[in-house]
Amino acid sequence: MSDERREVRAVFDEIADDFARTRQRPWPEIEAFVGDVPDGDVAIDVGCGNGRNVPLLLGTCSRVVGVDFSRELLAIARTDHSEASFVCGDGTHLPITAGVADVALCVAVLHHLPSTEERAALLDELDRVLAPGGRALLSVWAIEHAAFDGERDEIRANDNDTYVPWTSDDGATHDRFYHLFEREELRSLLDTSPLDVERVGLHNGNYYARLVASEG
């Protein structure tokens, strides 16, 4: 695991309680995606955090498995959502059997990976754990996000890598690594993965990609 990813994990462990308090409901784009997919047996939430998407996913799948690399966030998820299963794991090496999932979420995860190779590995893993034809929703921060008004030239000069601060309730500041995506870059990355791309859209400063697993 790279130094940047270790730092991101350490930050999420440190801010877990504060972060969970601000993440109580699924985003509308996730609700729309889950509402469109057929019912299935297993849903996987990669980067599940505090498990806020679990109730929504249980509306379409009989079993939900959340994966996250923050042990502190997983502890909150297990307490709040005992109806789901949670495992500590890395998105580039998911501890999940191949082909078991009908639905997968990967929300706000890919942009924390510092290299193209790691991002490609995560997409390969999504395809591996999905059953043929299974559906996935992936989201990343876009360079167009309003938070980066006035900073885009500087960020682009640094290969679209930046650090975004999180201020905890106690006033402490924690910097998190982000890679901010251009539309063409994201589309190129998706096109080189085994996943089929249904569509990519920009909503509220995030790119959302609806994906379909390969037929094997």
Short mmCIF file of C-alpha atoms in Angstrom, two decimals:
data_model
loop_
_atom_site.label_atom_id
_atom_site.label_comp_id
_atom_site.label_asym_id
_atom_site.label_seq_id
_atom_site.Cartn_x
_atom_site.Cartn_y
_atom_site.Cartn_z
CA MET A 1 0.00 0.00 0.00
CA SER A 2 1.34 3.43 -0.96
CA ASP A 3 2.15 6.12 1.60
CA GLU A 4 -0.76 8.23 0.34
CA ARG A 5 -3.23 5.40 0.91
CA ARG A 6 -1.87 4.72 4.39
CA GLU A 7 -2.30 8.40 5.19
CA VAL A 8 -5.88 8.41 3.88
CA ARG A 9 -6.73 5.37 6.00
CA ALA A 10 -5.17 6.97 9.09
CA VAL A 11 -7.17 10.16 8.52
CA PHE A 12 -10.47 8.30 8.15
CA ASP A 13 -9.74 6.36 11.33
CA GLU A 14 -9.10 9.66 13.12
CA ILE A 15 -12.20 11.46 11.82
CA ALA A 16 -14.56 8.46 11.81
CA ASP A 17 -17.05 9.80 14.35
CA ASP A 18 -17.22 13.27 12.79
CA PHE A 19 -17.40 11.84 9.29
CA ALA A 20 -20.20 9.42 10.17
CA ARG A 21 -22.31 12.22 11.64
CA THR A 22 -22.24 14.03 8.30
CA ARG A 23 -23.01 10.92 6.23
CA GLN A 24 -26.42 9.67 7.30
CA ARG A 25 -28.34 9.28 4.05
CA PRO A 26 -27.52 8.05 0.54
CA TRP A 27 -26.99 10.70 -2.12
CA PRO A 28 -29.88 11.13 -4.62
CA GLU A 29 -27.74 9.74 -7.45
CA ILE A 30 -27.25 6.52 -5.49
CA GLU A 31 -30.95 6.28 -4.74
CA ALA A 32 -31.71 6.70 -8.44
CA PHE A 33 -29.22 3.97 -9.42
CA VAL A 34 -30.47 1.46 -6.86
CA GLY A 35 -34.04 2.20 -7.89
CA ASP A 36 -33.18 1.28 -11.49
CA VAL A 37 -31.37 -2.04 -10.93
CA PRO A 38 -33.20 -5.39 -10.80
CA ASP A 39 -33.61 -7.14 -7.47
CA GLY A 40 -30.75 -9.51 -6.61
CA ASP A 41 -29.22 -11.63 -3.91
CA VAL A 42 -25.98 -9.82 -2.96
CA ALA A 43 -24.94 -6.17 -2.99
CA ILE A 44 -21.41 -5.00 -2.23
CA ASP A 45 -20.57 -1.49 -1.06
CA VAL A 46 -16.86 -0.83 -1.67
CA GLY A 47 -15.75 1.98 0.61
CA CYS A 48 -18.91 1.64 2.67
CA GLY A 49 -17.77 3.98 5.45
CA ASN A 50 -20.36 4.07 8.22
CA GLY A 51 -22.78 1.95 6.18
CA ARG A 52 -25.25 4.66 5.27
CA ASN A 53 -26.19 2.90 2.00
CA VAL A 54 -27.10 -0.39 3.68
CA PRO A 55 -30.87 0.22 4.18
CA LEU A 56 -31.21 1.36 0.58
CA LEU A 57 -29.36 -1.66 -0.79
CA LEU A 58 -31.44 -4.02 1.35
CA GLY A 59 -34.45 -2.76 -0.55
CA THR A 60 -33.18 -4.49 -3.70
CA CYS A 61 -30.85 -7.26 -2.44
CA SER A 62 -31.30 -9.80 0.33
CA ARG A 63 -27.71 -9.53 1.56
CA VAL A 64 -25.33 -6.57 1.77
CA VAL A 65 -21.59 -6.74 2.32
CA GLY A 66 -19.71 -3.54 3.12
CA VAL A 67 -15.95 -3.26 2.57
CA ASP A 68 -13.78 -0.47 3.93
CA PHE A 69 -10.15 -0.04 4.96
CA SER A 70 -10.99 2.14 7.98
CA ARG A 71 -11.49 -0.05 11.03
CA GLU A 72 -13.04 2.84 12.95
CA LEU A 73 -15.69 3.47 10.30
CA LEU A 74 -16.40 -0.26 10.10
CA ALA A 75 -16.95 -0.35 13.88
CA ILE A 76 -19.62 2.34 13.48
CA ALA A 77 -21.18 0.51 10.53
CA ARG A 78 -21.39 -2.77 12.46
CA THR A 79 -23.07 -1.02 15.40
CA ASP A 80 -25.59 0.87 13.28
CA HIS A 81 -26.34 -1.80 10.68
CA SER A 82 -26.25 -5.27 12.21
CA GLU A 83 -28.39 -6.55 9.34
CA ALA A 84 -25.38 -6.36 6.98
CA SER A 85 -21.92 -7.95 6.92
CA PHE A 86 -18.76 -5.85 6.99
CA VAL A 87 -15.17 -6.75 6.20
CA CYS A 88 -11.96 -4.75 6.37
CA GLY A 89 -10.32 -4.70 2.98
CA ASP A 90 -8.65 -2.81 0.19
CA GLY A 91 -10.53 -1.98 -3.00
CA THR A 92 -7.61 -3.10 -5.14
CA HIS A 93 -7.68 -6.58 -3.50
CA LEU A 94 -11.26 -7.15 -2.41
CA PRO A 95 -11.74 -10.00 0.10
CA ILE A 96 -14.81 -11.15 -1.84
CA THR A 97 -15.43 -14.31 -3.86
CA ALA A 98 -15.55 -13.80 -7.62
CA GLY A 99 -18.93 -13.43 -9.29
CA VAL A 100 -21.08 -13.23 -6.15
CA ALA A 101 -22.54 -9.72 -6.41
CA ASP A 102 -25.51 -8.58 -8.42
CA VAL A 103 -25.01 -4.92 -7.48
CA ALA A 104 -21.99 -2.91 -6.38
CA LEU A 105 -21.38 0.62 -5.19
CA CYS A 106 -17.99 2.31 -5.25
CA VAL A 107 -18.75 5.83 -4.11
CA ALA A 108 -15.99 8.39 -3.43
CA VAL A 109 -13.23 5.78 -3.35
CA LEU A 110 -11.35 5.78 -6.65
CA HIS A 111 -10.18 9.38 -6.24
CA HIS A 112 -8.23 8.45 -3.09
CA LEU A 113 -5.95 6.09 -5.07
CA PRO A 114 -2.71 7.82 -6.11
CA SER A 115 -1.80 5.91 -9.27
CA THR A 116 -3.44 4.90 -12.53
CA GLU A 117 -2.40 1.29 -11.88
CA GLU A 118 -4.23 1.20 -8.55
CA ARG A 119 -7.33 2.77 -10.06
CA ALA A 120 -7.31 0.20 -12.85
CA ALA A 121 -6.88 -2.58 -10.27
CA LEU A 122 -9.97 -1.40 -8.40
CA LEU A 123 -12.03 -1.48 -11.59
CA ASP A 124 -10.74 -4.99 -12.33
CA GLU A 125 -11.81 -6.04 -8.85
CA LEU A 126 -15.30 -4.61 -9.32
CA ASP A 127 -15.66 -6.64 -12.49
CA ARG A 128 -14.29 -9.77 -10.77
CA VAL A 129 -16.72 -9.73 -7.83
CA LEU A 130 -19.78 -8.93 -9.94
CA ALA A 131 -21.77 -11.68 -11.58
CA PRO A 132 -21.89 -11.43 -15.40
CA GLY A 133 -24.18 -8.55 -16.23
CA GLY A 134 -24.09 -7.24 -12.67
CA ARG A 135 -24.46 -3.49 -12.23
CA ALA A 136 -22.15 -1.02 -10.50
CA LEU A 137 -22.23 2.69 -9.71
CA LEU A 138 -18.91 4.49 -9.35
CA SER A 139 -18.39 8.11 -8.32
CA VAL A 140 -15.34 10.39 -8.16
CA TRP A 141 -14.74 14.05 -7.51
CA ALA A 142 -14.54 16.09 -10.69
CA ILE A 143 -12.08 18.92 -11.31
CA GLU A 144 -15.21 21.02 -12.04
CA HIS A 145 -16.32 20.81 -8.39
CA ALA A 146 -17.05 24.27 -7.02
CA ALA A 147 -14.69 23.63 -4.11
CA PHE A 148 -11.80 24.06 -6.53
CA ASP A 149 -12.81 27.37 -8.07
CA GLY A 150 -9.66 29.43 -8.41
CA GLU A 151 -7.37 26.43 -7.85
CA ARG A 152 -7.79 24.37 -11.01
CA ASP A 153 -4.69 25.60 -12.82
CA GLU A 154 -2.51 24.80 -9.82
CA ILE A 155 -4.12 21.38 -9.36
CA ARG A 156 -3.77 20.52 -13.04
CA ALA A 157 -0.10 21.53 -12.88
CA ASN A 158 0.25 18.87 -10.16
CA ASP A 159 -1.25 16.09 -12.34
CA ASN A 160 -4.69 16.69 -10.77
CA ASP A 161 -3.47 15.54 -7.36
CA THR A 162 -4.30 17.61 -4.29
CA TYR A 163 -4.98 17.45 -0.57
CA VAL A 164 -8.36 18.42 0.83
CA PRO A 165 -8.62 19.33 4.51
CA TRP A 166 -11.21 17.94 6.90
CA THR A 167 -11.79 20.00 10.04
CA SER A 168 -12.98 17.92 12.96
CA ASP A 169 -15.41 19.14 15.61
CA ASP A 170 -12.46 19.75 17.91
CA GLY A 171 -10.91 22.13 15.36
CA ALA A 172 -8.14 19.76 14.23
CA THR A 173 -7.41 19.71 10.49
CA HIS A 174 -6.66 16.49 8.61
CA ASP A 175 -5.49 16.49 4.98
CA ARG A 176 -6.82 13.78 2.64
CA PHE A 177 -5.27 12.88 -0.71
CA TYR A 178 -7.50 13.30 -3.78
CA HIS A 179 -6.99 12.80 -7.48
CA LEU A 180 -9.49 15.06 -9.26
CA PHE A 181 -10.79 13.65 -12.51
CA GLU A 182 -11.22 15.20 -15.91
CA ARG A 183 -14.08 13.65 -17.89
CA GLU A 184 -11.76 12.38 -20.65
CA GLU A 185 -9.39 10.80 -18.14
CA LEU A 186 -12.17 8.97 -16.34
CA ARG A 187 -13.71 7.78 -19.58
CA SER A 188 -10.33 6.52 -20.84
CA LEU A 189 -9.74 4.64 -17.59
CA LEU A 190 -13.18 3.04 -17.76
CA ASP A 191 -12.77 2.13 -21.42
CA THR A 192 -9.58 0.18 -20.66
CA SER A 193 -11.29 -1.79 -17.88
CA PRO A 194 -13.31 -4.99 -18.42
CA LEU A 195 -16.48 -3.18 -17.35
CA ASP A 196 -18.96 -1.91 -19.91
CA VAL A 197 -19.91 1.74 -19.52
CA GLU A 198 -23.62 2.55 -19.69
CA ARG A 199 -23.15 6.25 -19.10
CA VAL A 200 -21.07 8.88 -17.32
CA GLY A 201 -22.62 12.05 -15.96
CA LEU A 202 -21.60 15.08 -13.91
CA HIS A 203 -23.79 15.91 -10.91
CA ASN A 204 -23.01 18.30 -8.07
CA GLY A 205 -19.28 18.23 -8.76
CA ASN A 206 -19.01 14.45 -9.01
CA TYR A 207 -18.74 12.15 -11.99
CA TYR A 208 -21.07 9.16 -11.75
CA ALA A 209 -20.50 6.15 -13.98
CA ARG A 210 -23.04 3.35 -14.39
CA LEU A 211 -21.18 0.17 -15.25
CA VAL A 212 -22.01 -3.40 -16.25
CA ALA A 213 -19.81 -6.41 -15.52
CA SER A 214 -18.36 -8.34 -18.42
CA GLU A 215 -19.77 -11.70 -19.42
CA GLY A 216 -16.57 -13.46 -18.39
#
